[in-house]
mmCIF file of C-alpha atoms in Angstrom:
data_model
loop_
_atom_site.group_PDB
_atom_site.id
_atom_site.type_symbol
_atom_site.label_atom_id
_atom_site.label_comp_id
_atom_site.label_asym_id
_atom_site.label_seq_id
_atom_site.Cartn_x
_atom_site.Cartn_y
_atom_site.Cartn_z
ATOM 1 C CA UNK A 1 -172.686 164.188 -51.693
ATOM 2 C CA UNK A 2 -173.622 167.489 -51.330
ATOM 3 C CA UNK A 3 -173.285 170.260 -54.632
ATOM 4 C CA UNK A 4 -169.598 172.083 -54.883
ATOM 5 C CA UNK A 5 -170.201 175.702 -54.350
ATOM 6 C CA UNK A 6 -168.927 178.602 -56.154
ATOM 7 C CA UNK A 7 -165.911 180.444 -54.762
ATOM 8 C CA UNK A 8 -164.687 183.365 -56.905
ATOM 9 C CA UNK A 9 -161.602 183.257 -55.463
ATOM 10 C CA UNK A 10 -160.869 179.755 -56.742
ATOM 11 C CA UNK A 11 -159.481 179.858 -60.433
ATOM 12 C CA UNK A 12 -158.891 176.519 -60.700
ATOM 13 C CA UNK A 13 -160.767 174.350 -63.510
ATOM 14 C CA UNK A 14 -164.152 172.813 -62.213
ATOM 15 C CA UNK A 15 -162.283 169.709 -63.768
ATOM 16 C CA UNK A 16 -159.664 169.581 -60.652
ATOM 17 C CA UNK A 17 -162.613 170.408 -58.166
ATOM 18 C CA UNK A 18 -164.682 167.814 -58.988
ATOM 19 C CA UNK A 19 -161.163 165.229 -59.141
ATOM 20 C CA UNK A 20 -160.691 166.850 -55.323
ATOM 21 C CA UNK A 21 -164.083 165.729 -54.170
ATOM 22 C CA UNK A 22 -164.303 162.486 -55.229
ATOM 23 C CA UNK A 23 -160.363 161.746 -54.467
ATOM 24 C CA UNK A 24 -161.964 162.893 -50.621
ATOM 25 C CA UNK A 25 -164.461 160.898 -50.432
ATOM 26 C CA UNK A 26 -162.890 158.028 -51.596
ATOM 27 C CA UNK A 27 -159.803 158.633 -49.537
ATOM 28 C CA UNK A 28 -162.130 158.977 -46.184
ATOM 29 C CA UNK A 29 -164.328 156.313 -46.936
ATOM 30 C CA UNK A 30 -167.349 158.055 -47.226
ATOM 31 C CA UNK A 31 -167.465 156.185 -50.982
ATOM 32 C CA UNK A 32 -166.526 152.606 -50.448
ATOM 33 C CA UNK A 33 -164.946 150.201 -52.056
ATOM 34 C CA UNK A 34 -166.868 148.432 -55.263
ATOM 35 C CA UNK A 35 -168.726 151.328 -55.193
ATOM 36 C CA UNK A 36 -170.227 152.579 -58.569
ATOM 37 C CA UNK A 37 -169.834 156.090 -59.735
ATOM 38 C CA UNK A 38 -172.074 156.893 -62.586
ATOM 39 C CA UNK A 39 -171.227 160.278 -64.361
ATOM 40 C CA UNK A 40 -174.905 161.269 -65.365
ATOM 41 C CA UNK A 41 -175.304 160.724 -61.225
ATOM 42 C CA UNK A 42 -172.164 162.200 -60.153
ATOM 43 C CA UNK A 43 -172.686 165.359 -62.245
ATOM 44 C CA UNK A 44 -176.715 165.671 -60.741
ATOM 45 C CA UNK A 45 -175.412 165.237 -57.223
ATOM 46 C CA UNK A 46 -172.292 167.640 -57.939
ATOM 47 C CA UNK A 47 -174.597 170.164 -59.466
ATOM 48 C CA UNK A 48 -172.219 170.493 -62.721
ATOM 49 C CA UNK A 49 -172.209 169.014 -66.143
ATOM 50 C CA UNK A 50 -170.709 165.902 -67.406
ATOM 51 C CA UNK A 51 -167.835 167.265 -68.788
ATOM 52 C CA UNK A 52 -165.308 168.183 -65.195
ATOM 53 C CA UNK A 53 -167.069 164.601 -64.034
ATOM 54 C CA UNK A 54 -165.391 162.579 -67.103
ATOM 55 C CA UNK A 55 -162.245 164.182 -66.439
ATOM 56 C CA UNK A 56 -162.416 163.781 -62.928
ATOM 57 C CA UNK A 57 -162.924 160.444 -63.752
ATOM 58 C CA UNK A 58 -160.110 159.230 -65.823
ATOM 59 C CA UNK A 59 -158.214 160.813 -63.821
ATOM 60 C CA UNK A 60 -159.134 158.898 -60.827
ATOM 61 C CA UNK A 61 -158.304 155.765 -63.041
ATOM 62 C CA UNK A 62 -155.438 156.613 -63.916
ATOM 63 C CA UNK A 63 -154.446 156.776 -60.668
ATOM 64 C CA UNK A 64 -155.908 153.022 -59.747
ATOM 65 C CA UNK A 65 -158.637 154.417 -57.415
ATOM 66 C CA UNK A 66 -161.542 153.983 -59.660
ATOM 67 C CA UNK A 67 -161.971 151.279 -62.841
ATOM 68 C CA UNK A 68 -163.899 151.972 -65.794
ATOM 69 C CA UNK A 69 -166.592 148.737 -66.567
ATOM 70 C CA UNK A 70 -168.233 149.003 -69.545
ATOM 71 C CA UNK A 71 -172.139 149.416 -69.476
ATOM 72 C CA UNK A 72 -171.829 150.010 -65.415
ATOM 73 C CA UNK A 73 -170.014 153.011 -65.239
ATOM 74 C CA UNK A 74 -166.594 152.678 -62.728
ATOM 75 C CA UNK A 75 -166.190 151.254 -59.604
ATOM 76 C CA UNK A 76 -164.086 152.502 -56.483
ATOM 77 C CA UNK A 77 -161.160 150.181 -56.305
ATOM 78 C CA UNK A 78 -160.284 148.197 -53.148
ATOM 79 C CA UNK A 79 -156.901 149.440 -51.432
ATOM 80 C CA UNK A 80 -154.824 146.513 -52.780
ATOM 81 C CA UNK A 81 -151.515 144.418 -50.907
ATOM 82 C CA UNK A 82 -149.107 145.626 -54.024
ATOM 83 C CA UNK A 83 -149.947 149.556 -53.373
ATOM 84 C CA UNK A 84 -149.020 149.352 -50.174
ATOM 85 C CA UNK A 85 -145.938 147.242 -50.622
ATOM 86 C CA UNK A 86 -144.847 149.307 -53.874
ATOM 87 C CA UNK A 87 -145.388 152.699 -51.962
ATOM 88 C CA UNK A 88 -143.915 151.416 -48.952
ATOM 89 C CA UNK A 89 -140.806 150.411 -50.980
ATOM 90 C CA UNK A 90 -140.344 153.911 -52.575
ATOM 91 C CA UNK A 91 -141.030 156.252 -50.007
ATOM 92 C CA UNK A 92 -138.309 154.259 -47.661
ATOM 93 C CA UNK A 93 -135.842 154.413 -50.434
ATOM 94 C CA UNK A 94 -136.310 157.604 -51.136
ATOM 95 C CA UNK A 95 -136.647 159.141 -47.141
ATOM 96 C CA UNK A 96 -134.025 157.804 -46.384
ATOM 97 C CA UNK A 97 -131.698 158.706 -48.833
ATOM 98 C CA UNK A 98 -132.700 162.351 -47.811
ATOM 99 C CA UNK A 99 -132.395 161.679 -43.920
ATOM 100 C CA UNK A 100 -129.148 160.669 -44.191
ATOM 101 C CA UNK A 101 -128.627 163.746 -46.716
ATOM 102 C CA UNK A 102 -130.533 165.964 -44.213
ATOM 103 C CA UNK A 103 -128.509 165.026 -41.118
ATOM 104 C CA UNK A 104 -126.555 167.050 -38.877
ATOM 105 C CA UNK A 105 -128.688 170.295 -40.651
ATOM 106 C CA UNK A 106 -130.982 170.636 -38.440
ATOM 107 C CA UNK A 107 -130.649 174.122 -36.462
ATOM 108 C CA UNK A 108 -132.509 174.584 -33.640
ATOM 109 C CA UNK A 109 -135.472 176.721 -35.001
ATOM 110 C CA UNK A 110 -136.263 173.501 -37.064
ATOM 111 C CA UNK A 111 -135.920 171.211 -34.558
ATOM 112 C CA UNK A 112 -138.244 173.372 -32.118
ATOM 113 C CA UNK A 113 -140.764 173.043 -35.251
ATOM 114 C CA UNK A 114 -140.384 169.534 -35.380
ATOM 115 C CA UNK A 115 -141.479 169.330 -31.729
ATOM 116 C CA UNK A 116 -144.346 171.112 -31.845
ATOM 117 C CA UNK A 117 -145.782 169.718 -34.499
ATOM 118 C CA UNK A 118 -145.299 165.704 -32.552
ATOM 119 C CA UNK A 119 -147.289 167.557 -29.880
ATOM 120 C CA UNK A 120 -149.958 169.186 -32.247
ATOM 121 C CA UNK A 121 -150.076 165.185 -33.655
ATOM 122 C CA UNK A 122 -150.482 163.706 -29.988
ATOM 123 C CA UNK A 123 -153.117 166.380 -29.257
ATOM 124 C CA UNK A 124 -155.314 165.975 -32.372
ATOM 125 C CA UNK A 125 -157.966 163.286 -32.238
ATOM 126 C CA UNK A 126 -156.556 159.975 -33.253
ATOM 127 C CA UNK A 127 -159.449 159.233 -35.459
ATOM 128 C CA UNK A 128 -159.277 162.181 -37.924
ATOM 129 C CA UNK A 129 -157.302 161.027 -40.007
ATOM 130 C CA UNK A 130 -157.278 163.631 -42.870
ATOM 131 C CA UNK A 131 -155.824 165.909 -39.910
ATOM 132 C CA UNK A 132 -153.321 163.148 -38.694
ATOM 133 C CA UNK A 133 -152.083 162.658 -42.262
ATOM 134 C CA UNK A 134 -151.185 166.269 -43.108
ATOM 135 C CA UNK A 135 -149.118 166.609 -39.560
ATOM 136 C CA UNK A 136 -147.488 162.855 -40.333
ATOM 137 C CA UNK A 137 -146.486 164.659 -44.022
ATOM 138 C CA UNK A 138 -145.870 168.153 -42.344
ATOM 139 C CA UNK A 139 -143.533 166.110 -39.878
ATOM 140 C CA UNK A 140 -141.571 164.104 -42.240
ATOM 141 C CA UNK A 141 -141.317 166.830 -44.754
ATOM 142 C CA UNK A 142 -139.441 169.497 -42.221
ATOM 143 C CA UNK A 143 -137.507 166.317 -41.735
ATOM 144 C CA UNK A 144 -136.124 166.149 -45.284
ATOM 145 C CA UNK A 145 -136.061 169.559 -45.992
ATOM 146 C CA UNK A 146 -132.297 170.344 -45.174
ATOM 147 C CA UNK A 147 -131.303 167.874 -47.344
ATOM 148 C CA UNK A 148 -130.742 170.478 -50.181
ATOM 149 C CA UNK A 149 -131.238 168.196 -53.177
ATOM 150 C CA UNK A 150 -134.769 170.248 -54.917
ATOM 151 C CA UNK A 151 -135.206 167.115 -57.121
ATOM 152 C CA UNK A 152 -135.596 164.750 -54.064
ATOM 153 C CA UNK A 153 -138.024 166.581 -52.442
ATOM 154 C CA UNK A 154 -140.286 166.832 -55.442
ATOM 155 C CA UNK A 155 -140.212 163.122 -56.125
ATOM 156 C CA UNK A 156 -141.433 162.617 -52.269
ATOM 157 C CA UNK A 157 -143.630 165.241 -52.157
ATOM 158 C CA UNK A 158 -145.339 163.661 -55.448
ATOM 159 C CA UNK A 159 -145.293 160.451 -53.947
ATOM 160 C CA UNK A 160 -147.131 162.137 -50.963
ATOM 161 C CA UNK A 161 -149.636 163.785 -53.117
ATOM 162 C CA UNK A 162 -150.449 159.956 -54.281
ATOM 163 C CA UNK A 163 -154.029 158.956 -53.407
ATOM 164 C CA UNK A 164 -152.956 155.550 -52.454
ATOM 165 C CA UNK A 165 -150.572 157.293 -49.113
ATOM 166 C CA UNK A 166 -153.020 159.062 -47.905
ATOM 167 C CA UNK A 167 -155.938 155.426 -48.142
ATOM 168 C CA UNK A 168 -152.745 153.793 -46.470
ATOM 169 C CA UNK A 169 -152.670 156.520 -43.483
ATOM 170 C CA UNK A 170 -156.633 156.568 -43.284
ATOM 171 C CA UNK A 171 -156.369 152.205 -42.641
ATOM 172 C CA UNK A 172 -153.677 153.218 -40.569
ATOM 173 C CA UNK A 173 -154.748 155.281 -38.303
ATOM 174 C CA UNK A 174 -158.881 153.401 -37.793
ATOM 175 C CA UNK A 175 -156.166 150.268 -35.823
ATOM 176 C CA UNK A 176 -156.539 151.289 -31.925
ATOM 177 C CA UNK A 177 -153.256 152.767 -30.706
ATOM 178 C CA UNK A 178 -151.771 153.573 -33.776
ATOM 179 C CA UNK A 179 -151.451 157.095 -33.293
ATOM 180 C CA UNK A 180 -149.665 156.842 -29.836
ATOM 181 C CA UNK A 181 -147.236 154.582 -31.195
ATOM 182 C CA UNK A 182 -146.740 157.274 -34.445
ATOM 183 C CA UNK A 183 -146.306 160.079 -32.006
ATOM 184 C CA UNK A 184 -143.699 157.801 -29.726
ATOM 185 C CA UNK A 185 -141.630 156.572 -33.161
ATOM 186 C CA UNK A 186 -141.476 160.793 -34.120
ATOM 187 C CA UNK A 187 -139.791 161.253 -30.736
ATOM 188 C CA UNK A 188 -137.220 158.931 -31.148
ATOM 189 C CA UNK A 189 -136.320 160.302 -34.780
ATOM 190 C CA UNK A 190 -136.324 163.755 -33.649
ATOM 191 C CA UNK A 191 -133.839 162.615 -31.324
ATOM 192 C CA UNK A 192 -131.820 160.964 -33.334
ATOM 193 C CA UNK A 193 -131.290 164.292 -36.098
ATOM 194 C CA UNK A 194 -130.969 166.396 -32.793
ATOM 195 C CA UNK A 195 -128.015 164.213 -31.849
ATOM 196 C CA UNK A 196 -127.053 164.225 -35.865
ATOM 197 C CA UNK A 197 -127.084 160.643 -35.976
ATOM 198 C CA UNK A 198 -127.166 159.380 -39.163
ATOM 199 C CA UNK A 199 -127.243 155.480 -39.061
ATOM 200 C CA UNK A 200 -129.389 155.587 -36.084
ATOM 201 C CA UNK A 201 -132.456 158.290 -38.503
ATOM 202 C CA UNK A 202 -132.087 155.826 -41.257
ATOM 203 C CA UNK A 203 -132.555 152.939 -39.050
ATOM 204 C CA UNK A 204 -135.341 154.123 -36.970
ATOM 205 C CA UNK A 205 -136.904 156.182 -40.681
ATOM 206 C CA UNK A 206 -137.387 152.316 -41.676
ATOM 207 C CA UNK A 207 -138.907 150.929 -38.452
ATOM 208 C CA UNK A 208 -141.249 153.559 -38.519
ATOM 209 C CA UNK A 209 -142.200 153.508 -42.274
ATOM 210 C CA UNK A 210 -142.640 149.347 -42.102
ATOM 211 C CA UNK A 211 -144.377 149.197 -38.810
ATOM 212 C CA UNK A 212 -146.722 151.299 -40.206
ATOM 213 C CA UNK A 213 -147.559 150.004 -43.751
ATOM 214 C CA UNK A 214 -147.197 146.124 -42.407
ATOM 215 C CA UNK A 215 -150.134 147.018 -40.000
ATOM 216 C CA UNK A 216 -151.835 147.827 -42.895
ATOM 217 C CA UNK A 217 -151.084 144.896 -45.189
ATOM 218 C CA UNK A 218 -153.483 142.449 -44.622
ATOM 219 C CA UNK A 219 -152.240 139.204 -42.985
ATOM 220 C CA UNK A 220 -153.061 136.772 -46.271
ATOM 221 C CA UNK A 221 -151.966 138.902 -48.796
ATOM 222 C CA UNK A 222 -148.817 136.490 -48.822
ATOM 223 C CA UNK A 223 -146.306 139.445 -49.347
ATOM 224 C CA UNK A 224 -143.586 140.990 -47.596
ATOM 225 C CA UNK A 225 -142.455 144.451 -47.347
ATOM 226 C CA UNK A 226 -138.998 144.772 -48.889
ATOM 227 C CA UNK A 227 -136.396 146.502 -47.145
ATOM 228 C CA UNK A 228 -137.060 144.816 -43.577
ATOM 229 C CA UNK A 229 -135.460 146.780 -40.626
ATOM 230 C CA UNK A 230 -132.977 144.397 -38.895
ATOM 231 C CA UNK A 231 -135.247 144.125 -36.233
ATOM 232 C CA UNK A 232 -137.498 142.520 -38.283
ATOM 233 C CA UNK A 233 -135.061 139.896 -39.839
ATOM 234 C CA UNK A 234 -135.037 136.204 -39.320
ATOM 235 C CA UNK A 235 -132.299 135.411 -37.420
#
């Protein structure tokens, strides 16, 4: 973990910087899980005090990544079955609400974005997936956008910003093939608001939310992801 450098032109407080790091390298793996985070350590390796660590810290907590163990310092948290079937859950409530919103506002400039940035996706390598994430979020969000409802977009963008999306996207995109099948499923919703069809973005907004976060549930966790497309129902 190498020292954060000083930037003059960053204002923000070291508290958020040192929060940033360690939300990194826990979201890329390069800290694993049941890995121990000492601050006294932290702070030497960070090259700052213990104060921005212990905030850092809590925060990280707070947000289920880390867990606190008396004596031992915390411990990175394992990416749990619940997250991903509670964030799952929200996000596809709340998407598609604004897809169906959204639809038949699409004008051509946004659509030609749209495009470009399924292409920029199918071009980048399939294994960054810091880079995959933020054109998956920059996709989704032009999506939503013309939906004209400011509160809606803030709740997804916050759910976005959640540590626990972008751990999902990162197991995600490691499974062989993933990315090819994200770049196909984009197609077919771009389609879909290009034709202004609102039944048919909802329906394919849920396939490809659920294939996605049911590749990453593991097989025995014994839960389900709830709303199932109808694809996906028993019969």
């Amino acid at each position: 973990m190498q020292p954060l450098r000083s930037d003059p032109r960053d204002t923000r407080p070291l508290g958020v910087r040192v929060y940033e790091r360690l939300r990194d390298e826990i979201v890329s793996g390069s800290l694993e899980a049941d890995a121990t985070l000492v601050q006294e350590q932290v702070a030497e390796r960070l090259g700052v005090s213990r104060t921005p660590v212990r905030d850092a810290l809590n925060r990280l907590a707070h947000e289920g990544l880390v867990t606190w163990l008396p004596g031992s310092g915390y411990i990175v948290n394992a990416l749990q079955p619940k997250d991903i079937a509670e964030v799952y859950q929200v996000r596809q409530s709340l998407e598609t609400l604004a897809l169906r919103l959204a639809c038949g506002r699409h004008d051509r400039a946004r659509l030609a974005r749209l495009a470009a940035v399924i292409e920029e996706m199918a071009d980048t390598d399939p294994a960054d997936a810091a880079a995959q994430f933020e054109l998956n979020r920059s996709f989704h969000r032009l999506l939503i956008e013309p939906c004209d409802n400011a509160l809606l977009l803030r709740m997804i963008d916050t759910l976005w910003d959640h540590p626990v999306n972008r751990r999902i996207t990162r197991s995600y995109v490691h499974e062989p093939g993933s990315v090819p099948v994200m770049v196909s499923e984009h197609r077919a919703i771009l389609e879909a608001a290009r034709a202004a069809d609102g039944d048919g973005l909802a329906r394919l907004a849920t396939e490809h939310m659920y294939v996605g976060y049911r590749q990453t549930l593991p097989a025995d966790s014994g839960l389900e992801l709830v709303p199932r497309p109808e694809s996906e129902k028993p019969d």
